[in-house]
PDB file of C-alpha atoms in Angstrom:
ATOM      1  CA  UNK S   6     123.099 124.924 132.500  1.00 60.00           C
ATOM      2  CA  UNK S   7     120.049 124.702 134.550  1.00 85.00           C
ATOM      3  CA  UNK S   8     119.729 126.472 137.967  1.00 95.00           C
ATOM      4  CA  UNK S   9     117.141 126.256 140.593  1.00 97.00           C
ATOM      5  CA  UNK S  10     116.591 129.225 142.994  1.00 97.00           C
ATOM      6  CA  UNK S  11     114.246 129.373 145.790  1.00 97.00           C
ATOM      7  CA  UNK S  12     113.136 132.523 147.341  1.00 96.00           C
ATOM      8  CA  UNK S  13     112.450 131.922 151.041  1.00 93.00           C
ATOM      9  CA  UNK S  14     111.762 133.565 154.195  1.00 91.00           C
ATOM     10  CA  UNK S  15     109.148 132.825 156.832  1.00 85.00           C
ATOM     11  CA  UNK S  16     108.084 136.210 157.573  1.00 82.00           C
ATOM     12  CA  UNK S  17     105.458 137.618 155.434  1.00 80.00           C
ATOM     13  CA  UNK S  18     105.676 141.334 153.588  1.00 79.00           C
ATOM     14  CA  UNK S  19     109.441 140.866 153.005  1.00 86.00           C
ATOM     15  CA  UNK S  20     108.933 141.238 149.214  1.00 83.00           C
ATOM     16  CA  UNK S  21     109.201 137.701 148.287  1.00 90.00           C
ATOM     17  CA  UNK S  22     106.512 137.013 145.714  1.00 93.00           C
ATOM     18  CA  UNK S  23     107.399 140.713 144.173  1.00 93.00           C
ATOM     19  CA  UNK S  24     111.232 139.341 144.005  1.00 94.00           C
ATOM     20  CA  UNK S  25     110.150 136.024 142.463  1.00 96.00           C
ATOM     21  CA  UNK S  26     108.267 137.743 140.048  1.00 96.00           C
ATOM     22  CA  UNK S  27     110.410 140.122 138.729  1.00 95.00           C
ATOM     23  CA  UNK S  28     113.767 138.217 139.132  1.00 97.00           C
ATOM     24  CA  UNK S  29     112.121 135.431 136.796  1.00 97.00           C
ATOM     25  CA  UNK S  30     110.937 138.336 134.375  1.00 96.00           C
ATOM     26  CA  UNK S  31     114.357 140.051 134.468  1.00 96.00           C
ATOM     27  CA  UNK S  32     116.125 136.939 133.623  1.00 95.00           C
ATOM     28  CA  UNK S  33     113.424 136.264 130.916  1.00 95.00           C
ATOM     29  CA  UNK S  34     114.074 139.779 129.554  1.00 95.00           C
ATOM     30  CA  UNK S  35     117.572 138.897 128.928  1.00 94.00           C
ATOM     31  CA  UNK S  36     116.667 135.859 127.120  1.00 93.00           C
ATOM     32  CA  UNK S  37     117.208 132.977 129.446  1.00 95.00           C
ATOM     33  CA  UNK S  38     114.673 130.478 129.401  1.00 96.00           C
ATOM     34  CA  UNK S  39     113.045 131.134 132.841  1.00 97.00           C
ATOM     35  CA  UNK S  40     110.318 129.125 134.864  1.00 97.00           C
ATOM     36  CA  UNK S  41     108.329 130.552 137.822  1.00 97.00           C
ATOM     37  CA  UNK S  42     107.104 128.038 140.216  1.00 97.00           C
ATOM     38  CA  UNK S  43     104.362 128.942 142.820  1.00 95.00           C
ATOM     39  CA  UNK S  44     105.055 127.303 145.737  1.00 94.00           C
ATOM     40  CA  UNK S  45     102.609 129.384 148.118  1.00 91.00           C
ATOM     41  CA  UNK S  46      99.025 128.329 148.305  1.00 89.00           C
ATOM     42  CA  UNK S  47      98.042 132.126 148.138  1.00 90.00           C
ATOM     43  CA  UNK S  48      99.062 131.747 144.609  1.00 91.00           C
ATOM     44  CA  UNK S  49      99.978 135.422 144.477  1.00 92.00           C
ATOM     45  CA  UNK S  50     102.759 134.811 141.879  1.00 94.00           C
ATOM     46  CA  UNK S  51     100.397 133.297 139.727  1.00 94.00           C
ATOM     47  CA  UNK S  52      97.729 135.959 139.828  1.00 93.00           C
ATOM     48  CA  UNK S  53     100.637 138.593 139.811  1.00 93.00           C
ATOM     49  CA  UNK S  54     101.811 137.358 136.674  1.00 94.00           C
ATOM     50  CA  UNK S  55      98.256 137.398 134.969  1.00 91.00           C
ATOM     51  CA  UNK S  56      96.352 134.275 135.788  1.00 94.00           C
ATOM     52  CA  UNK S  57      93.397 133.741 138.011  1.00 91.00           C
ATOM     53  CA  UNK S  58      94.239 130.646 139.991  1.00 90.00           C
ATOM     54  CA  UNK S  59      90.427 129.822 140.297  1.00 91.00           C
ATOM     55  CA  UNK S  60      90.517 128.794 136.787  1.00 91.00           C
ATOM     56  CA  UNK S  61      93.604 126.913 136.859  1.00 91.00           C
ATOM     57  CA  UNK S  62      92.687 122.973 136.229  1.00 90.00           C
ATOM     58  CA  UNK S  63      96.313 121.523 136.779  1.00 93.00           C
ATOM     59  CA  UNK S  64      98.805 123.306 139.045  1.00 93.00           C
ATOM     60  CA  UNK S  65     101.905 122.373 141.251  1.00 95.00           C
ATOM     61  CA  UNK S  66      99.665 120.685 143.743  1.00 92.00           C
ATOM     62  CA  UNK S  67      98.479 118.093 141.106  1.00 93.00           C
ATOM     63  CA  UNK S  68     101.869 117.380 139.915  1.00 94.00           C
ATOM     64  CA  UNK S  69     103.233 116.893 143.749  1.00 93.00           C
ATOM     65  CA  UNK S  70     100.219 114.765 145.051  1.00 91.00           C
ATOM     66  CA  UNK S  71      98.764 113.033 141.730  1.00 91.00           C
ATOM     67  CA  UNK S  72     101.920 112.804 140.138  1.00 91.00           C
ATOM     68  CA  UNK S  73     100.509 114.926 136.977  1.00 94.00           C
ATOM     69  CA  UNK S  74     102.931 115.923 134.021  1.00 96.00           C
ATOM     70  CA  UNK S  75     104.425 119.290 135.098  1.00 96.00           C
ATOM     71  CA  UNK S  76     104.371 119.968 131.394  1.00 96.00           C
ATOM     72  CA  UNK S  77     100.683 119.978 131.278  1.00 94.00           C
ATOM     73  CA  UNK S  78     100.644 122.354 134.138  1.00 95.00           C
ATOM     74  CA  UNK S  79     103.101 124.941 132.838  1.00 96.00           C
ATOM     75  CA  UNK S  80     101.221 128.114 131.451  1.00 95.00           C
ATOM     76  CA  UNK S  81     103.313 130.500 128.883  1.00 95.00           C
ATOM     77  CA  UNK S  82     102.976 134.088 129.936  1.00 95.00           C
ATOM     78  CA  UNK S  83     102.980 137.120 128.021  1.00 92.00           C
ATOM     79  CA  UNK S  84     106.606 137.687 128.565  1.00 93.00           C
ATOM     80  CA  UNK S  85     108.959 136.039 126.111  1.00 93.00           C
ATOM     81  CA  UNK S  86     111.112 133.046 127.608  1.00 96.00           C
ATOM     82  CA  UNK S  87     109.050 133.153 131.046  1.00 97.00           C
ATOM     83  CA  UNK S  88     107.026 130.300 131.844  1.00 97.00           C
ATOM     84  CA  UNK S  89     104.961 129.703 134.845  1.00 97.00           C
ATOM     85  CA  UNK S  90     103.995 126.395 137.231  1.00 97.00           C
ATOM     86  CA  UNK S  91     100.751 127.814 138.600  1.00 95.00           C
ATOM     87  CA  UNK S  92      99.300 127.023 142.360  1.00 93.00           C
ATOM     88  CA  UNK S  93      95.906 127.215 143.644  1.00 89.00           C
ATOM     89  CA  UNK S  94      94.113 127.389 146.865  1.00 84.00           C
ATOM     90  CA  UNK S  95      94.374 123.426 146.996  1.00 82.00           C
ATOM     91  CA  UNK S  96      98.043 123.541 148.099  1.00 83.00           C
ATOM     92  CA  UNK S  97      97.080 124.539 151.552  1.00 82.00           C
ATOM     93  CA  UNK S  98      96.015 120.884 151.809  1.00 82.00           C
ATOM     94  CA  UNK S  99      99.112 119.505 150.220  1.00 84.00           C
ATOM     95  CA  UNK S 100     101.245 119.519 153.519  1.00 83.00           C
ATOM     96  CA  UNK S 101      98.834 117.325 155.404  1.00 87.00           C
ATOM     97  CA  UNK S 102      98.374 115.046 152.360  1.00 88.00           C
ATOM     98  CA  UNK S 103     102.278 114.743 152.082  1.00 87.00           C
ATOM     99  CA  UNK S 104     102.679 113.515 155.851  1.00 86.00           C
ATOM    100  CA  UNK S 105     102.437 109.857 154.737  1.00 85.00           C
ATOM    101  CA  UNK S 106     103.831 109.720 151.375  1.00 85.00           C
ATOM    102  CA  UNK S 107     107.379 108.312 150.903  1.00 87.00           C
ATOM    103  CA  UNK S 108     110.411 110.590 150.303  1.00 90.00           C
ATOM    104  CA  UNK S 109     107.811 113.307 151.064  1.00 93.00           C
ATOM    105  CA  UNK S 110     110.657 116.038 151.211  1.00 93.00           C
ATOM    106  CA  UNK S 111     111.601 115.090 147.565  1.00 95.00           C
ATOM    107  CA  UNK S 112     108.363 115.512 146.081  1.00 94.00           C
ATOM    108  CA  UNK S 113     109.040 119.090 144.292  1.00 95.00           C
ATOM    109  CA  UNK S 114     112.443 118.158 143.240  1.00 96.00           C
ATOM    110  CA  UNK S 115     110.806 114.866 141.455  1.00 96.00           C
ATOM    111  CA  UNK S 116     108.561 117.526 139.774  1.00 96.00           C
ATOM    112  CA  UNK S 117     111.198 120.041 138.637  1.00 97.00           C
ATOM    113  CA  UNK S 118     113.676 117.240 137.335  1.00 96.00           C
ATOM    114  CA  UNK S 119     111.328 116.312 134.920  1.00 96.00           C
ATOM    115  CA  UNK S 120     111.526 119.724 133.335  1.00 96.00           C
ATOM    116  CA  UNK S 121     114.820 121.499 134.412  1.00 95.00           C
ATOM    117  CA  UNK S 122     116.355 120.594 131.248  1.00 94.00           C
ATOM    118  CA  UNK S 123     114.001 122.977 129.397  1.00 95.00           C
ATOM    119  CA  UNK S 124     115.095 126.234 131.328  1.00 96.00           C
ATOM    120  CA  UNK S 125     118.296 127.960 132.235  1.00 95.00           C
ATOM    121  CA  UNK S 126     116.840 129.129 135.370  1.00 97.00           C
ATOM    122  CA  UNK S 127     113.871 128.282 137.797  1.00 97.00           C
ATOM    123  CA  UNK S 128     112.550 130.538 140.450  1.00 98.00           C
ATOM    124  CA  UNK S 129     110.429 129.188 143.067  1.00 97.00           C
ATOM    125  CA  UNK S 130     108.340 131.604 145.130  1.00 96.00           C
ATOM    126  CA  UNK S 131     108.092 129.539 148.657  1.00 94.00           C
ATOM    127  CA  UNK S 132     105.182 130.082 151.226  1.00 89.00           C
ATOM    128  CA  UNK S 133     106.024 132.408 154.375  1.00 88.00           C
ATOM    129  CA  UNK S 134     106.330 129.557 156.510  1.00 85.00           C
ATOM    130  CA  UNK S 135     109.047 126.770 157.111  1.00 84.00           C
ATOM    131  CA  UNK S 136     106.460 124.159 156.472  1.00 88.00           C
ATOM    132  CA  UNK S 137     107.065 121.030 154.191  1.00 92.00           C
ATOM    133  CA  UNK S 138     106.142 122.837 150.891  1.00 92.00           C
ATOM    134  CA  UNK S 139     109.173 125.154 151.866  1.00 93.00           C
ATOM    135  CA  UNK S 140     111.401 122.036 152.714  1.00 94.00           C
ATOM    136  CA  UNK S 141     110.350 120.629 149.341  1.00 95.00           C
ATOM    137  CA  UNK S 142     111.606 123.707 147.707  1.00 96.00           C
ATOM    138  CA  UNK S 143     114.849 123.987 149.400  1.00 96.00           C
ATOM    139  CA  UNK S 144     115.565 120.439 148.692  1.00 96.00           C
ATOM    140  CA  UNK S 145     114.835 120.800 144.918  1.00 96.00           C
ATOM    141  CA  UNK S 146     116.856 124.008 144.790  1.00 97.00           C
ATOM    142  CA  UNK S 147     120.753 124.418 144.048  1.00 97.00           C
ATOM    143  CA  UNK S 148     120.407 127.935 145.783  1.00 97.00           C
ATOM    144  CA  UNK S 149     118.306 130.168 147.919  1.00 97.00           C
ATOM    145  CA  UNK S 150     117.822 133.681 147.930  1.00 96.00           C
ATOM    146  CA  UNK S 151     116.639 135.538 151.191  1.00 94.00           C
ATOM    147  CA  UNK S 152     114.769 138.939 150.908  1.00 93.00           C
ATOM    148  CA  UNK S 153     115.008 141.043 153.948  1.00 90.00           C
ATOM    149  CA  UNK S 154     112.965 144.238 154.433  1.00 86.00           C
ATOM    150  CA  UNK S 155     114.758 147.399 154.968  1.00 83.00           C
ATOM    151  CA  UNK S 156     112.639 147.871 158.361  1.00 80.00           C
ATOM    152  CA  UNK S 157     112.492 147.390 162.052  1.00 75.00           C
ATOM    153  CA  UNK S 158     112.739 143.743 163.115  1.00 77.00           C
ATOM    154  CA  UNK S 159     114.324 143.178 159.579  1.00 74.00           C
ATOM    155  CA  UNK S 160     116.760 140.423 161.123  1.00 78.00           C
ATOM    156  CA  UNK S 161     113.980 138.773 163.422  1.00 78.00           C
ATOM    157  CA  UNK S 162     113.514 134.972 162.510  1.00 77.00           C
ATOM    158  CA  UNK S 163     116.537 135.031 160.264  1.00 84.00           C
ATOM    159  CA  UNK S 164     118.428 132.921 162.563  1.00 83.00           C
ATOM    160  CA  UNK S 165     115.796 130.317 162.329  1.00 85.00           C
ATOM    161  CA  UNK S 166     115.697 130.330 158.407  1.00 88.00           C
ATOM    162  CA  UNK S 167     119.505 130.062 158.514  1.00 90.00           C
ATOM    163  CA  UNK S 168     119.118 126.979 160.995  1.00 90.00           C
ATOM    164  CA  UNK S 169     116.426 125.301 158.707  1.00 90.00           C
ATOM    165  CA  UNK S 170     118.676 125.965 155.674  1.00 92.00           C
ATOM    166  CA  UNK S 171     121.787 124.046 157.310  1.00 94.00           C
ATOM    167  CA  UNK S 172     119.164 121.238 158.514  1.00 93.00           C
ATOM    168  CA  UNK S 173     118.348 120.817 154.801  1.00 93.00           C
ATOM    169  CA  UNK S 174     121.931 121.133 153.492  1.00 95.00           C
ATOM    170  CA  UNK S 175     123.097 118.347 155.993  1.00 95.00           C
ATOM    171  CA  UNK S 176     120.205 115.960 155.564  1.00 95.00           C
ATOM    172  CA  UNK S 177     118.260 116.418 152.373  1.00 94.00           C
ATOM    173  CA  UNK S 178     120.351 118.414 149.778  1.00 96.00           C
ATOM    174  CA  UNK S 179     124.111 118.885 150.588  1.00 95.00           C
ATOM    175  CA  UNK S 180     124.453 121.114 147.553  1.00 94.00           C
ATOM    176  CA  UNK S 181     122.243 123.719 148.330  1.00 96.00           C
ATOM    177  CA  UNK S 182     124.075 127.163 148.743  1.00 95.00           C
ATOM    178  CA  UNK S 183     122.791 130.680 149.761  1.00 94.00           C
ATOM    179  CA  UNK S 184     122.572 132.719 146.585  1.00 95.00           C
ATOM    180  CA  UNK S 185     122.312 135.690 148.670  1.00 94.00           C
ATOM    181  CA  UNK S 186     120.648 137.861 151.159  1.00 93.00           C
ATOM    182  CA  UNK S 187     118.355 140.350 149.073  1.00 94.00           C
ATOM    183  CA  UNK S 188     117.764 143.587 151.184  1.00 91.00           C
ATOM    184  CA  UNK S 189     114.008 145.000 149.745  1.00 89.00           C
ATOM    185  CA  UNK S 190     111.434 148.028 150.333  1.00 86.00           C
ATOM    186  CA  UNK S 191     114.591 150.120 150.679  1.00 81.00           C
ATOM    187  CA  UNK S 192     113.694 153.915 151.371  1.00 81.00           C
ATOM    188  CA  UNK S 193     117.132 156.187 150.890  1.00 75.00           C
ATOM    189  CA  UNK S 194     115.253 159.092 152.930  1.00 79.00           C
ATOM    190  CA  UNK S 195     114.868 156.865 156.264  1.00 78.00           C
ATOM    191  CA  UNK S 196     117.848 156.638 158.636  1.00 82.00           C
ATOM    192  CA  UNK S 197     116.490 153.320 159.681  1.00 82.00           C
ATOM    193  CA  UNK S 198     116.730 152.002 156.055  1.00 83.00           C
ATOM    194  CA  UNK S 199     120.473 152.692 156.100  1.00 82.00           C
ATOM    195  CA  UNK S 200     120.855 151.311 159.489  1.00 83.00           C
ATOM    196  CA  UNK S 201     119.256 148.016 158.497  1.00 83.00           C
ATOM    197  CA  UNK S 202     121.518 148.140 155.295  1.00 82.00           C
ATOM    198  CA  UNK S 203     124.683 148.743 157.340  1.00 82.00           C
ATOM    199  CA  UNK S 204     123.560 145.787 159.887  1.00 81.00           C
ATOM    200  CA  UNK S 205     122.873 143.299 157.677  1.00 83.00           C
ATOM    201  CA  UNK S 206     126.077 144.091 155.540  1.00 83.00           C
ATOM    202  CA  UNK S 207     128.112 144.054 159.042  1.00 82.00           C
ATOM    203  CA  UNK S 208     126.572 140.548 159.724  1.00 80.00           C
ATOM    204  CA  UNK S 209     126.371 138.662 156.284  1.00 85.00           C
ATOM    205  CA  UNK S 210     129.199 140.556 154.504  1.00 82.00           C
ATOM    206  CA  UNK S 211     129.943 138.878 151.263  1.00 86.00           C
ATOM    207  CA  UNK S 212     126.390 136.893 151.175  1.00 89.00           C
ATOM    208  CA  UNK S 213     124.658 140.178 150.839  1.00 90.00           C
ATOM    209  CA  UNK S 214     123.886 141.312 147.240  1.00 94.00           C
ATOM    210  CA  UNK S 215     125.235 144.754 145.995  1.00 91.00           C
ATOM    211  CA  UNK S 216     121.748 145.115 144.589  1.00 92.00           C
ATOM    212  CA  UNK S 217     119.102 146.751 146.799  1.00 87.00           C
ATOM    213  CA  UNK S 218     115.658 146.833 145.701  1.00 91.00           C
ATOM    214  CA  UNK S 219     114.161 150.406 146.728  1.00 88.00           C
ATOM    215  CA  UNK S 220     110.582 151.268 147.284  1.00 86.00           C
ATOM    216  CA  UNK S 221     108.881 151.980 144.285  1.00 85.00           C
ATOM    217  CA  UNK S 222     105.065 153.043 143.011  1.00 84.00           C
ATOM    218  CA  UNK S 223     105.250 151.197 140.144  1.00 87.00           C
ATOM    219  CA  UNK S 224     106.627 148.059 141.706  1.00 83.00           C
ATOM    220  CA  UNK S 225     103.742 148.103 143.858  1.00 84.00           C
ATOM    221  CA  UNK S 226     101.375 148.721 141.036  1.00 85.00           C
ATOM    222  CA  UNK S 227     102.501 145.997 138.754  1.00 86.00           C
ATOM    223  CA  UNK S 228     100.533 143.034 140.394  1.00 86.00           C
ATOM    224  CA  UNK S 229      97.447 144.642 140.025  1.00 86.00           C
ATOM    225  CA  UNK S 230      97.863 144.814 136.442  1.00 90.00           C
ATOM    226  CA  UNK S 231      98.863 140.907 136.151  1.00 85.00           C
ATOM    227  CA  UNK S 232     102.382 141.823 135.088  1.00 86.00           C
ATOM    228  CA  UNK S 233     105.970 142.232 136.112  1.00 88.00           C
ATOM    229  CA  UNK S 234     107.398 145.620 136.771  1.00 89.00           C
ATOM    230  CA  UNK S 235     109.416 145.443 133.549  1.00 90.00           C
ATOM    231  CA  UNK S 236     106.623 145.024 131.400  1.00 87.00           C
ATOM    232  CA  UNK S 237     104.643 147.658 133.329  1.00 90.00           C
ATOM    233  CA  UNK S 238     107.135 150.350 133.349  1.00 83.00           C
ATOM    234  CA  UNK S 239     110.562 149.275 132.056  1.00 88.00           C
ATOM    235  CA  UNK S 240     112.044 152.656 133.055  1.00 84.00           C
ATOM    236  CA  UNK S 241     111.242 152.541 136.517  1.00 86.00           C
ATOM    237  CA  UNK S 242     113.492 152.307 139.451  1.00 87.00           C
ATOM    238  CA  UNK S 243     111.880 148.912 140.562  1.00 83.00           C
ATOM    239  CA  UNK S 244     112.497 147.330 136.735  1.00 90.00           C
ATOM    240  CA  UNK S 245     116.093 148.957 137.044  1.00 94.00           C
ATOM    241  CA  UNK S 246     116.794 147.073 140.615  1.00 94.00           C
ATOM    242  CA  UNK S 247     115.689 143.918 139.212  1.00 95.00           C
ATOM    243  CA  UNK S 248     117.447 143.622 136.155  1.00 95.00           C
ATOM    244  CA  UNK S 249     120.454 144.676 138.068  1.00 95.00           C
ATOM    245  CA  UNK S 250     119.643 141.661 140.477  1.00 96.00           C
ATOM    246  CA  UNK S 251     119.309 139.345 137.476  1.00 95.00           C
ATOM    247  CA  UNK S 252     122.586 140.416 135.969  1.00 95.00           C
ATOM    248  CA  UNK S 253     124.529 140.132 139.441  1.00 94.00           C
ATOM    249  CA  UNK S 254     123.107 136.686 139.553  1.00 95.00           C
ATOM    250  CA  UNK S 255     124.084 135.742 136.288  1.00 94.00           C
ATOM    251  CA  UNK S 256     127.470 137.033 136.580  1.00 91.00           C
ATOM    252  CA  UNK S 257     127.825 135.317 139.841  1.00 89.00           C
ATOM    253  CA  UNK S 258     127.208 131.910 137.804  1.00 86.00           C
ATOM    254  CA  UNK S 259     129.395 132.829 135.405  1.00 84.00           C
ATOM    255  CA  UNK S 260     127.102 133.714 132.484  1.00 78.00           C
ATOM    256  CA  UNK S 261     127.557 137.356 131.982  1.00 64.00           C
ATOM    257  CA  UNK S 262     129.708 137.077 128.687  1.00 46.00           C
ATOM    258  CA  UNK S 263     126.307 135.654 127.180  1.00 52.00           C
ATOM    259  CA  UNK S 264     124.112 138.216 128.416  1.00 46.00           C
ATOM    260  CA  UNK S 265     126.566 141.067 127.005  1.00 55.00           C
ATOM    261  CA  UNK S 266     126.355 139.416 123.591  1.00 52.00           C
ATOM    262  CA  UNK S 267     122.517 139.111 123.703  1.00 54.00           C
ATOM    263  CA  UNK S 268     122.456 143.103 124.660  1.00 52.00           C
ATOM    264  CA  UNK S 269     125.057 144.089 122.013  1.00 48.00           C
ATOM    265  CA  UNK S 270     123.007 141.634 119.205  1.00 55.00           C
ATOM    266  CA  UNK S 271     119.745 143.625 120.383  1.00 53.00           C
ATOM    267  CA  UNK S 272     120.645 147.204 120.339  1.00 43.00           C
TER     268      UNK S 272
END
């Protein structure tokens, strides 16, 4: 089985890249072959996992625009079972270059179709926009995780994103599902955080993940070291939160038994 999950929200600062890196790393730690795809021109997933985007010669941009072989672009990370399909700044021009290309919404799908059988999970970090690159990611994906921060205006713009997802489902990718809404940046001490949790769960009920990502210093530090939080401090709240999220997604996809066997074998 190979499952492609896009993390999307056109709002910036909701923990999308943090969640992409750490969900992918958690899947890998649980010994699922995982590919992290950086589909954001800011290339924060690329730098956050230990690579300098300026030194990347072949990236997702070359794969989409020039039909480069994605296997030549994929980088091994320091985390076993975790690979990266990196981005660099050239990706910012890809949307303009793609406008006149045939099947422009399916370019990323064509790239990932070449490698998806090599992985159990592919995690796509989308850019904070609803442009053509994000549409490509949603067209390539089996499901989408929507990070929502536990702060004021949390639900602002969510309707527009859900409408975009519906359009993609109707016109481009009928199999696309919402994997879940992920609450991030939760601070148990703040009344506002608890209000947002209640509001999101009231609106979306079963679509909301049980796992909530708490504010955590180690989580904020990890990208500056070029590692995931689980490699930075495996005992931190951030690492535990993302491992729980990975297990929740794995269970939802009927794969928990395999994970439990691996944990028992490794203990």
